[in-house]
XYZ file of C-alpha atoms in Angstrom:
678
model
C -46.963 50.646 -51.559
C -49.586 53.326 -51.525
C -48.445 56.380 -49.670
C -51.710 56.160 -47.718
C -50.174 53.936 -45.022
C -47.626 56.627 -44.217
C -49.763 59.718 -44.829
C -52.750 58.389 -42.853
C -50.686 57.663 -39.755
C -48.601 60.760 -40.090
C -51.709 62.952 -40.250
C -51.538 66.608 -39.384
C -48.639 66.008 -37.005
C -46.068 65.646 -39.784
C -44.916 69.234 -39.507
C -45.510 69.623 -35.789
C -42.931 67.351 -34.261
C -41.605 69.554 -31.524
C -42.730 67.403 -28.637
C -42.835 63.637 -29.119
C -43.930 61.464 -26.218
C -42.444 57.990 -26.328
C -44.193 55.286 -24.320
C -41.913 52.309 -23.845
C -43.266 48.786 -23.970
C -41.809 45.719 -22.286
C -38.895 44.316 -24.255
C -39.405 40.930 -25.850
C -37.428 37.961 -24.623
C -35.911 37.170 -21.272
C -32.532 37.633 -19.667
C -32.993 34.556 -17.473
C -30.189 32.021 -17.611
C -30.997 28.303 -17.874
C -31.102 26.557 -14.527
C -29.123 23.497 -13.618
C -32.318 21.512 -13.056
C -33.357 21.737 -16.700
C -33.210 18.439 -18.566
C -30.347 18.085 -21.041
C -30.882 18.351 -24.779
C -30.356 14.958 -26.385
C -30.872 13.106 -29.597
C -31.803 9.468 -29.886
C -29.183 7.262 -31.507
C -29.696 6.831 -35.231
C -29.190 3.616 -37.153
C -25.466 2.992 -37.091
C -22.990 0.276 -38.028
C -22.466 -0.508 -34.305
C -25.250 1.213 -32.382
C -24.490 2.930 -29.106
C -26.737 2.762 -26.087
C -28.057 5.665 -24.057
C -28.611 6.015 -20.364
C -31.969 6.960 -18.975
C -30.873 10.599 -18.934
C -29.999 10.447 -22.618
C -26.245 10.560 -22.084
C -24.427 8.391 -24.623
C -22.555 5.324 -23.433
C -20.405 3.136 -25.611
C -21.842 -0.285 -26.392
C -19.320 -3.113 -26.230
C -17.631 -3.588 -29.574
C -14.570 -5.258 -30.988
C -12.028 -2.567 -31.887
C -11.734 -1.966 -35.634
C -8.155 -2.662 -36.616
C -7.944 -0.902 -39.971
C -9.928 0.785 -42.709
C -10.508 -2.479 -44.596
C -12.148 -4.095 -41.600
C -13.976 -0.846 -40.867
C -15.470 -0.849 -44.328
C -16.660 -4.398 -43.809
C -18.197 -3.406 -40.469
C -19.899 -0.280 -41.785
C -23.347 -0.529 -43.308
C -23.308 -0.631 -47.104
C -25.882 1.705 -48.559
C -28.220 0.595 -51.363
C -27.097 1.545 -54.841
C -30.412 3.099 -55.797
C -31.326 0.468 -58.357
C -28.011 0.567 -60.211
C -25.154 -1.930 -60.353
C -22.888 0.681 -58.829
C -21.429 3.974 -60.015
C -21.267 4.503 -63.767
C -20.958 7.303 -66.275
C -19.297 10.685 -65.921
C -20.110 14.393 -65.818
C -18.083 17.501 -66.568
C -18.873 20.628 -64.559
C -17.725 24.123 -65.566
C -16.697 26.619 -62.868
C -15.740 30.224 -63.436
C -12.986 29.674 -60.849
C -11.749 26.275 -59.714
C -9.662 26.516 -56.587
C -6.687 24.418 -55.583
C -7.145 21.447 -53.249
C -6.791 22.375 -49.584
C -6.709 19.013 -47.861
C -6.219 20.345 -44.333
C -8.159 23.544 -43.923
C -6.421 24.823 -40.806
C -3.261 25.684 -42.769
C -4.954 26.585 -46.054
C -5.877 30.017 -47.378
C -9.229 31.566 -46.535
C -11.148 29.964 -49.400
C -12.766 26.696 -50.327
C -11.129 23.645 -51.869
C -11.746 22.312 -55.384
C -12.951 19.076 -53.812
C -15.485 21.006 -51.738
C -16.657 22.900 -54.816
C -17.504 19.585 -56.491
C -18.530 17.912 -53.237
C -18.902 14.367 -52.001
C -15.466 13.915 -50.403
C -16.404 15.161 -46.940
C -19.386 14.186 -44.854
C -20.787 16.136 -41.937
C -21.404 15.693 -38.252
C -24.976 16.921 -38.846
C -27.177 17.639 -41.888
C -30.525 19.293 -42.630
C -33.404 16.842 -42.997
C -37.139 17.233 -42.333
C -36.677 20.781 -41.103
C -33.973 19.859 -38.575
C -30.481 21.211 -39.218
C -29.097 19.006 -36.435
C -29.995 15.639 -37.963
C -26.999 13.391 -37.165
C -24.878 12.046 -40.014
C -21.446 11.049 -38.664
C -22.770 11.546 -35.149
C -24.720 8.733 -33.475
C -25.997 10.769 -30.516
C -25.175 13.966 -28.657
C -26.250 15.834 -25.552
C -25.761 19.266 -24.038
C -25.471 19.458 -20.266
C -28.265 21.346 -18.400
C -26.101 24.409 -17.750
C -25.014 24.635 -21.375
C -21.306 24.343 -20.541
C -20.363 21.404 -22.782
C -21.658 19.090 -25.474
C -20.921 15.358 -25.577
C -20.768 13.610 -28.954
C -20.740 9.911 -29.806
C -19.740 9.037 -33.376
C -21.160 6.283 -35.516
C -18.482 3.584 -35.198
C -16.508 1.996 -37.983
C -16.806 4.657 -40.718
C -13.600 4.578 -42.793
C -11.655 7.451 -44.290
C -11.428 6.937 -48.053
C -8.074 6.819 -49.818
C -7.509 9.355 -52.624
C -6.900 7.848 -56.062
C -3.382 6.481 -56.300
C -3.066 5.872 -52.564
C -5.334 2.862 -52.149
C -2.449 0.924 -50.609
C -2.443 3.229 -47.585
C -4.664 2.708 -44.579
C -6.194 6.039 -43.521
C -8.077 4.549 -40.592
C -11.552 5.404 -39.355
C -13.420 8.476 -38.222
C -13.023 8.069 -34.466
C -13.107 10.455 -31.528
C -9.346 11.008 -31.530
C -9.506 12.254 -35.133
C -12.563 14.404 -34.388
C -10.759 16.017 -31.446
C -7.778 16.836 -33.657
C -10.063 18.358 -36.312
C -11.832 20.529 -33.739
C -8.718 21.731 -31.933
C -6.594 22.394 -35.032
C -9.438 24.216 -36.807
C -10.781 26.308 -33.901
C -9.124 29.730 -33.560
C -9.524 29.542 -29.778
C -7.462 26.371 -29.444
C -5.220 27.112 -32.440
C -4.702 30.873 -32.908
C -2.710 30.169 -36.094
C -5.635 28.399 -37.775
C -6.588 29.812 -41.176
C -9.578 27.494 -41.519
C -12.484 29.331 -43.099
C -14.726 28.520 -40.122
C -12.063 29.089 -37.456
C -13.728 32.184 -36.010
C -17.205 30.653 -36.153
C -15.995 27.622 -34.213
C -14.217 29.906 -31.737
C -17.415 31.835 -31.065
C -19.150 28.658 -29.830
C -16.584 26.010 -28.843
C -13.765 25.668 -26.353
C -11.299 22.762 -26.343
C -12.375 19.303 -27.504
C -11.433 16.430 -25.168
C -11.267 12.700 -25.879
C -13.491 10.426 -23.746
C -13.220 7.023 -25.447
C -12.852 5.547 -28.929
C -16.021 7.142 -30.277
C -16.968 9.727 -27.640
C -15.592 13.229 -27.117
C -16.627 16.413 -25.332
C -16.333 20.038 -26.355
C -16.753 22.989 -24.018
C -19.194 25.759 -24.932
C -18.378 29.462 -24.722
C -21.964 30.144 -23.620
C -25.200 28.101 -23.567
C -26.317 27.158 -27.090
C -29.378 24.929 -27.359
C -30.605 25.919 -30.814
C -27.965 24.663 -33.231
C -24.210 24.166 -33.475
C -21.835 25.356 -36.235
C -20.972 21.827 -37.365
C -23.934 21.145 -39.644
C -23.785 20.986 -43.438
C -26.743 23.347 -43.402
C -24.604 26.237 -42.180
C -25.763 26.854 -38.611
C -24.165 29.912 -37.034
C -22.085 30.748 -40.107
C -20.164 27.469 -40.520
C -20.846 24.711 -43.037
C -17.821 22.504 -43.806
C -17.496 18.978 -42.519
C -14.627 17.231 -40.737
C -11.775 15.751 -42.720
C -8.656 13.840 -41.701
C -6.073 16.328 -40.407
C -3.550 13.920 -38.929
C -2.304 13.134 -42.437
C -0.051 16.135 -41.779
C 1.631 14.131 -39.009
C 1.818 10.906 -40.995
C 2.773 12.152 -44.469
C 3.908 15.742 -44.003
C 2.111 19.053 -44.282
C 2.644 19.532 -48.012
C 1.203 16.112 -48.882
C -1.731 16.719 -46.535
C -2.479 20.121 -48.024
C -2.663 18.627 -51.524
C -4.761 15.565 -50.631
C -8.261 15.807 -49.211
C -9.143 12.729 -47.145
C -12.757 12.352 -46.030
C -15.389 9.719 -45.361
C -17.695 10.624 -48.256
C -18.950 8.590 -51.212
C -16.358 10.258 -53.482
C -12.566 10.444 -53.312
C -10.132 12.931 -54.795
C -8.521 12.085 -58.108
C -6.142 14.161 -60.223
C -6.400 17.893 -59.451
C -4.599 20.787 -61.135
C -5.274 24.228 -59.601
C -7.013 26.632 -61.954
C -7.555 23.910 -64.534
C -9.418 20.732 -63.541
C -10.121 18.394 -60.664
C -11.798 14.982 -60.675
C -13.585 13.081 -57.916
C -14.384 9.366 -58.165
C -17.223 7.403 -56.550
C -16.427 4.478 -54.276
C -18.053 1.111 -54.991
C -19.457 0.674 -51.475
C -20.274 3.190 -48.799
C -21.885 3.098 -45.360
C -24.547 5.690 -46.324
C -25.012 6.178 -50.088
C -23.365 4.740 -53.173
C -23.309 7.396 -55.885
C -24.916 6.932 -59.293
C -22.248 8.927 -61.179
C -18.817 7.301 -61.206
C -16.705 10.342 -62.077
C -17.224 14.109 -61.909
C -14.642 16.488 -63.348
C -14.654 20.193 -62.572
C -12.948 22.450 -65.092
C -12.216 26.162 -64.916
C -13.953 28.182 -67.647
C -13.959 31.853 -66.592
C -16.040 33.271 -69.433
C -19.810 32.667 -69.310
C -20.351 32.598 -73.074
C -17.600 29.998 -73.399
C -19.367 27.861 -70.801
C -22.581 28.099 -72.827
C -20.775 27.192 -76.057
C -19.127 24.184 -74.399
C -22.464 22.984 -73.087
C -23.896 23.222 -76.583
C -21.062 21.210 -78.134
C -21.275 18.574 -75.391
C -17.888 19.114 -73.748
C -19.556 20.397 -70.564
C -22.603 18.847 -68.863
C -23.247 21.355 -66.053
C -22.483 25.027 -65.403
C -23.567 27.723 -62.977
C -24.705 30.143 -65.672
C -25.438 33.731 -64.656
C -29.191 34.150 -64.261
C -29.504 36.812 -66.925
C -27.862 34.478 -69.478
C -30.049 31.443 -68.835
C -32.410 32.224 -71.771
C -29.382 31.962 -74.088
C -29.098 28.271 -73.210
C -32.132 26.813 -71.477
C -34.680 25.288 -73.866
C -36.464 22.893 -71.506
C -35.397 19.807 -73.468
C -31.697 19.625 -74.231
C -30.762 22.101 -71.513
C -32.634 23.167 -68.429
C -32.177 24.975 -65.128
C -32.182 22.345 -62.379
C -32.876 23.193 -58.754
C -30.490 20.927 -56.852
C -32.033 21.849 -53.497
C -35.699 22.348 -54.466
C -37.338 25.192 -52.598
C -34.081 26.959 -51.810
C -33.602 30.571 -52.938
C -30.617 32.918 -52.802
C -31.193 36.649 -52.478
C -29.481 39.999 -52.509
C -30.136 43.039 -50.376
C -28.723 46.471 -49.763
C -26.781 46.509 -46.508
C -26.931 49.889 -44.822
C -23.482 49.561 -43.291
C -22.216 52.192 -40.885
C -25.192 52.203 -38.525
C -23.151 51.294 -35.448
C -25.511 51.556 -32.485
C -23.802 49.353 -29.897
C -21.795 51.076 -27.192
C -20.341 47.933 -25.582
C -19.103 44.634 -27.017
C -21.891 42.048 -26.778
C -19.606 39.261 -25.488
C -16.831 41.045 -23.586
C -18.511 44.246 -22.421
C -15.555 46.359 -23.534
C -16.337 49.923 -24.676
C -16.610 50.192 -28.466
C -16.705 54.011 -28.734
C -18.621 53.893 -32.036
C -18.606 57.683 -32.296
C -14.864 57.457 -33.032
C -15.504 55.447 -36.216
C -14.955 57.138 -39.556
C -18.619 56.454 -40.363
C -19.588 59.245 -37.956
C -17.030 61.758 -39.188
C -19.820 63.675 -40.919
C -23.592 63.642 -41.199
C -24.534 61.100 -43.874
C -28.326 61.159 -44.388
C -28.727 57.338 -44.334
C -26.707 56.822 -41.126
C -28.371 57.247 -37.754
C -26.303 58.686 -34.910
C -27.835 57.770 -31.527
C -25.045 59.547 -29.630
C -26.022 63.156 -30.452
C -27.880 63.590 -27.171
C -26.329 60.927 -24.924
C -22.666 61.668 -25.718
C -22.601 65.225 -27.122
C -18.958 65.692 -26.154
C -17.907 62.716 -28.281
C -19.813 63.274 -31.523
C -17.862 64.643 -34.460
C -20.541 66.831 -36.025
C -23.473 68.937 -34.939
C -26.731 67.684 -36.398
C -28.506 70.739 -37.811
C -30.609 69.515 -40.747
C -33.350 67.588 -38.927
C -36.937 68.856 -38.861
C -37.963 70.266 -35.485
C -38.177 67.551 -32.832
C -36.789 64.772 -35.067
C -33.747 62.796 -33.966
C -30.931 61.895 -36.309
C -31.940 58.248 -35.881
C -35.484 58.901 -37.125
C -34.296 61.090 -39.984
C -31.913 58.395 -41.214
C -34.573 55.678 -40.820
C -36.972 57.664 -43.039
C -34.211 58.092 -45.627
C -33.459 54.351 -45.690
C -37.171 53.548 -45.913
C -37.540 55.996 -48.809
C -34.650 54.386 -50.681
C -36.162 50.927 -50.161
C -39.613 52.154 -51.219
C -38.275 53.532 -54.528
C -36.814 50.204 -55.750
C -38.674 48.611 -58.666
C -38.323 45.011 -57.501
C -40.858 43.640 -59.963
C -39.139 45.345 -62.871
C -35.792 43.917 -61.804
C -37.270 40.425 -61.658
C -38.941 40.748 -65.054
C -36.122 42.401 -66.977
C -32.952 41.031 -65.361
C -33.971 37.742 -63.750
C -36.256 36.436 -66.489
C -39.173 36.285 -64.100
C -37.858 33.326 -62.117
C -37.318 35.238 -58.876
C -39.444 37.032 -56.308
C -38.986 40.338 -54.478
C -37.779 40.359 -50.896
C -38.094 43.244 -48.473
C -35.271 42.484 -46.062
C -32.370 40.075 -45.946
C -34.434 38.471 -43.209
C -37.858 38.127 -44.827
C -39.766 37.773 -48.071
C -41.939 35.344 -50.028
C -40.829 31.681 -49.660
C -39.332 32.429 -46.222
C -40.761 30.559 -43.233
C -43.068 32.859 -41.319
C -43.757 35.133 -44.305
C -46.990 37.099 -43.880
C -47.716 39.699 -46.541
C -50.263 41.381 -44.280
C -47.970 41.749 -41.269
C -46.544 45.080 -40.110
C -43.467 45.741 -38.029
C -44.872 47.866 -35.237
C -42.697 50.677 -33.883
C -39.446 50.076 -32.002
C -36.836 52.056 -30.157
C -33.189 51.276 -30.887
C -32.821 49.165 -27.742
C -35.507 46.734 -28.902
C -38.583 47.943 -27.022
C -41.934 48.179 -28.787
C -43.247 51.724 -28.448
C -46.343 53.629 -29.496
C -46.532 55.095 -32.990
C -45.997 58.853 -32.922
C -45.295 61.498 -35.535
C -43.276 59.993 -38.370
C -42.497 56.853 -36.376
C -45.131 54.578 -37.902
C -45.396 50.827 -38.403
C -44.011 49.590 -41.728
C -45.691 46.852 -43.825
C -43.657 43.730 -44.419
C -44.684 43.905 -48.080
C -44.321 47.294 -49.743
C -45.344 48.166 -53.278
C -42.739 48.433 -56.012
C -41.296 51.717 -57.164
C -43.684 53.977 -55.215
C -41.886 57.217 -55.962
C -44.683 59.330 -54.454
C -44.333 57.581 -51.105
C -40.538 57.730 -51.282
C -40.673 61.440 -52.091
C -42.974 62.086 -49.115
C -40.662 60.166 -46.785
C -37.659 62.219 -47.895
C -39.632 65.427 -47.504
C -40.669 64.419 -43.988
C -37.001 63.685 -43.224
C -36.072 67.265 -44.097
C -35.094 66.823 -47.731
C -37.819 68.530 -49.822
C -37.649 68.063 -53.574
C -36.810 71.715 -54.282
C -33.477 71.571 -52.435
C -32.931 67.825 -52.193
C -29.919 67.431 -54.443
C -27.958 70.111 -52.606
C -29.107 69.213 -49.095
C -28.767 65.450 -49.448
C -25.419 65.372 -51.214
C -24.153 62.512 -53.397
C -25.104 58.931 -52.552
C -22.800 56.125 -53.703
C -24.044 52.544 -54.016
C -21.382 49.872 -53.961
C -22.063 46.622 -55.771
C -20.581 43.156 -55.765
C -21.537 40.089 -57.786
C -21.961 38.075 -54.555
C -23.838 34.783 -54.303
C -26.420 35.578 -56.986
C -23.726 36.146 -59.598
C -22.773 38.986 -61.962
C -26.413 39.921 -62.543
C -26.110 41.765 -59.221
C -24.074 44.461 -60.955
C -26.893 45.115 -63.412
C -29.389 45.108 -60.565
C -27.293 47.832 -58.935
C -27.586 49.939 -62.100
C -31.372 49.561 -62.012
C -31.529 50.585 -58.354
C -29.371 53.652 -58.965
C -31.718 54.650 -61.770
C -34.684 54.354 -59.395
C -32.926 56.484 -56.786
C -31.901 59.113 -59.309
C -35.583 59.659 -60.101
C -35.955 60.982 -56.539
C -33.708 63.907 -57.405
C -30.640 62.585 -55.557
C -27.157 62.674 -57.051
C -26.287 58.983 -57.437
C -22.931 57.365 -58.061
C -21.915 53.730 -58.460
C -18.729 52.102 -57.236
C -17.582 48.549 -57.955
C -14.638 47.414 -55.837
C -13.108 44.067 -55.017
C -15.074 42.639 -52.136
C -12.446 40.391 -50.577
C -9.599 42.890 -50.876
C -11.402 46.183 -50.216
C -15.003 46.062 -48.998
C -14.689 43.108 -46.631
C -11.729 44.625 -44.715
C -13.717 47.855 -44.314
C -16.640 45.821 -43.002
C -14.293 44.028 -40.600
C -12.904 47.345 -39.360
C -16.422 48.852 -39.082
C -15.503 51.823 -41.285
C -17.779 51.048 -44.251
C -20.402 53.812 -44.526
C -21.587 53.377 -48.114
C -24.582 51.081 -48.725
C -23.574 47.825 -50.425
C -25.670 45.578 -52.665
C -24.658 42.016 -51.769
C -25.463 39.538 -49.009
C -25.036 39.487 -45.311
C -25.013 36.153 -43.527
C -28.636 35.215 -44.282
C -29.129 35.653 -48.065
C -31.324 32.534 -48.188
C -34.870 31.469 -47.345
C -34.195 27.982 -46.032
C -33.611 28.559 -42.320
C -36.223 27.267 -39.866
C -38.546 29.947 -38.509
C -37.018 29.758 -35.026
C -33.428 30.529 -36.025
C -31.445 33.308 -34.369
C -30.376 36.018 -36.782
C -26.625 36.100 -37.443
C -24.067 37.092 -34.845
C -22.222 39.042 -37.568
C -25.117 41.533 -37.548
C -24.011 42.543 -34.046
C -20.758 43.300 -32.244
C -20.589 39.615 -31.236
C -18.419 38.849 -34.274
C -15.790 41.475 -33.441
C -12.904 41.459 -34.220
C -13.962 39.186 -37.078
C -16.075 40.023 -40.095
C -19.413 41.779 -39.692
C -21.951 43.294 -42.058
C -21.040 46.821 -40.952
C -24.071 47.633 -38.823
C -24.747 46.699 -35.191
C -27.723 46.991 -32.851
C -27.984 46.505 -29.082
C -31.341 44.751 -29.472
C -29.910 42.082 -31.753
C -26.873 41.615 -29.552
C -29.120 40.893 -26.567
C -31.604 38.700 -28.421
C -28.858 36.581 -29.977
C -27.767 35.035 -26.692
C -31.314 34.755 -25.399
C -32.231 32.697 -28.463
C -29.107 30.544 -28.175
C -30.094 29.595 -24.637
C -33.840 29.166 -25.296
C -34.983 25.538 -25.525
C -38.602 26.129 -26.571
C -38.883 26.442 -30.387
C -42.204 28.311 -30.103
C -40.563 30.951 -27.937
C -37.632 31.162 -30.355
C -40.090 31.560 -33.249
C -41.726 34.583 -31.631
C -38.318 36.062 -30.832
C -37.264 35.538 -34.454
C -40.334 37.335 -35.795
C -39.835 40.189 -33.315
C -36.254 40.549 -34.498
C -37.430 40.643 -38.115
C -39.967 43.332 -37.173
C -37.270 45.387 -35.471
C -34.823 45.127 -38.383
C -37.472 45.918 -40.998
C -38.715 48.925 -39.013
C -35.165 50.283 -38.763
C -34.404 49.239 -42.386
C -31.038 47.673 -41.647
C -31.391 45.927 -45.000
C -33.384 46.852 -48.074
C -34.193 43.491 -49.627
C -34.244 43.412 -53.426
C -34.672 39.937 -54.989
C -34.229 36.205 -54.583
C -33.839 33.523 -57.245
C -33.983 29.711 -57.082
C -30.719 27.955 -56.316
C -29.597 25.653 -59.077
C -27.440 24.873 -62.069
C -27.799 24.571 -65.852
C -27.592 20.936 -66.987
C -27.873 18.969 -70.205
C -30.089 15.951 -70.858
C -27.620 13.515 -69.257
C -28.819 14.664 -65.816
C -32.221 13.381 -64.745
C -32.444 14.780 -61.209
C -30.455 16.065 -58.261
C -32.442 16.369 -55.041
C -29.807 17.397 -52.539
C -30.126 18.453 -48.927
C -30.862 22.068 -48.123
C -27.669 24.031 -47.532
C -27.775 27.618 -46.454
C -24.413 28.710 -47.894
C -24.498 26.938 -51.257
C -26.298 27.700 -54.496
C -25.652 24.161 -55.753
C -25.932 21.013 -53.649
C -22.757 19.710 -52.062
C -24.075 16.143 -52.356
C -23.312 14.898 -55.896
C -24.086 11.362 -54.685
C -27.755 12.289 -55.158
C -27.350 13.005 -58.896
C -29.332 10.575 -61.045
C -28.455 10.170 -64.728
C -30.850 9.443 -67.553
C-alpha cells in the first residue's frame, strides 16, 4: 500500500487536530421487527423414501404411510442410492492423524471435543447440508417452515431412514431416525433444555433454540429464542457456529450410558468398527444406503503425532492419507505418487491477528444487562492497540488518564491507527512465498480477502463511528482500502507517527508488544508465521515479544472471561472463505455469546446488526448489510488478516478424487463416502 492514500487524505490537517467535526450518517439496517402478516419461510419437500405433502401455505403435513416396524423394514423402505459404477464398497485406506480422539457416541455427556468417528466421518448425517450455495439444503429433513413471527420452526423428517448398527452389534435393532429421536437429540444436547449438557454445540443450540416438541412420527417443532430466517445451527456447513449432525442418544436408555458413550450410532453410509483411543479407529461402509453407497469399504484412522513419521509412513505405504503441515508438503508431494488433494475444492482456511481486548459494548446484546467493560483487566492501563471509548462518557469509571494522544485525537482513533499500522507492516506475500510454498493468498481481515464472496480489490471501507454510523472523513479518520500493499513500512511508520508514536521515541513511548500464537486450524506453520510477523513489527522500532501458550487451557478461558488484551494469531469463528455473501458475521464477535466463548473484542454495531440480519428475509438486503459490516470491521481493524491456504489432505496414488461438500469448520471433508479410488 502506497502511503499516498493516507497522506493525501490526511493533508495539512495531520498536525492540527484540535477541533474535529463529525457528521453522522444514517445507520445501515433496520430495527423493524417482522410482522405477523409476512409469509412463512418454507422449503419444498425433497425426494424422500415416503414423500410428505405440503399445504398451500407450505406447512408440512404427514402423508399416509404404513408405520415402519423395525430397522430391517426401514432399510427396505428407504431409497437405495446408486453405487457410483462399482459393485459396492471395496478396498481400504489408512489415514494418519496427529491426535485421534476417543469415541464419544453421545455428545451431551462427552468432553468438549470431537469423536474419532467424526474425525474420520461418514457415521453421522445431517439435518441440512451445503449444496449449490445453500447451507440449508435438506438431507435428513424432508421439509421445514418458520412461522411468520419467527417464534418456532417446524421440521418433517424423511421417513424410514434407519440407524446403522456398529460392527459386532448387527443383531440389535437400533430403529429409525424419527421425530421422537430428533426431539431427544435436541433437548439432551441443548444447554437451555439440558444445563448439564457438555455437547460441543450446546451453547450454539441454546442461542437459537428453545425446547423441541413432538408432533407426530416424523414431525417436530422447536421454539426459537428470536426470529432467525437466514440459517439454523443444524447444518453440516456450520451455520451459526454449529456443525455436527444428529446421532442416536436413546442408546443411553436402552444399553446404559457407558455403552452409549463408546458406540456412535448414526444413519450414515459408514458404521463404527473397532476403536482404541489414542491409537486407531476403523469405520466400515454399509452395502446399501438410502443416499450414497461408499466406494471405499474400510477407513482406518491411526494416531501418528510426529509429522516426519507421517511422511515416512506415507512413503513406505503404511499410510495413504495425512494432514501434513503446509510447510512440509514439498518434502512429500511430487504430483505423481503423492499429491495435495483439495477435498472441498474452492475452500480455503485462513489465519488472522485478533485484536482482543477492544470491548466497546456497554450492555449485553441479548439481555440488556450492564457489562461495565471499563472494569475489565484489559483497561487497567493504556495499551496502544486497545481503544477505550469510555474516557469521555464515563470518566469516573476509567482506570487510567489518557495523556499520550495527539491534540484532539481520541483514544479510539489512536488505537485504530496503531492497529492499522501493524496490519500495514505485515509482509503477507513473503509469508506465502517462504512459509506456504506459494499455495495461499493474502487476506486483509478474517472477514474478507481474495476467494471470498463479495471480494472487491478496489473497494474501500468508508469511515465509521463505533456505533456503526457512516461519517465523513476528517483528520486521520480516512477510508481504508480493502486491499493494502505488503510490508509498507513507510506507511506504517507514518500511521504510528500520526498516532503519537514518532520514531525517535517510539520504543520508549509504545512499550513492549507481545504477540501470542497458536497453531490453530492452519496447523503448526502458524507459529512460524508469527515469527515472521514479529520480525516485520520489530522493523518499526517497537519492542516485540512472542508468547506461545496452550489455547484450550489458557488463551480460550481468557477469551471467555474477556480479559485477553494481547493480540493473538489464530482464527475467530470465520477463518474460511466459503460462506455465502449474505451471511451474518459471528455472534461470538459480540457480547451475544456471553457467558460463552468469544473472540475477545465486542462492538455495539455488530451486536445490533446480528439480530437484524437474522430476522431479514431478503438475501439482497442481507448482502448489503454483510458488506457494511465488513467495511466497519476493516475500518476499525478488529482483525488483521494474514493468509489463507486451500483446505485439503496429502494422499497417495490409491486416491483418485474426493469432492466433498463445503464445510466451514473442517479442513478435510467429513464425507468419506465421496472418495473414489483408482
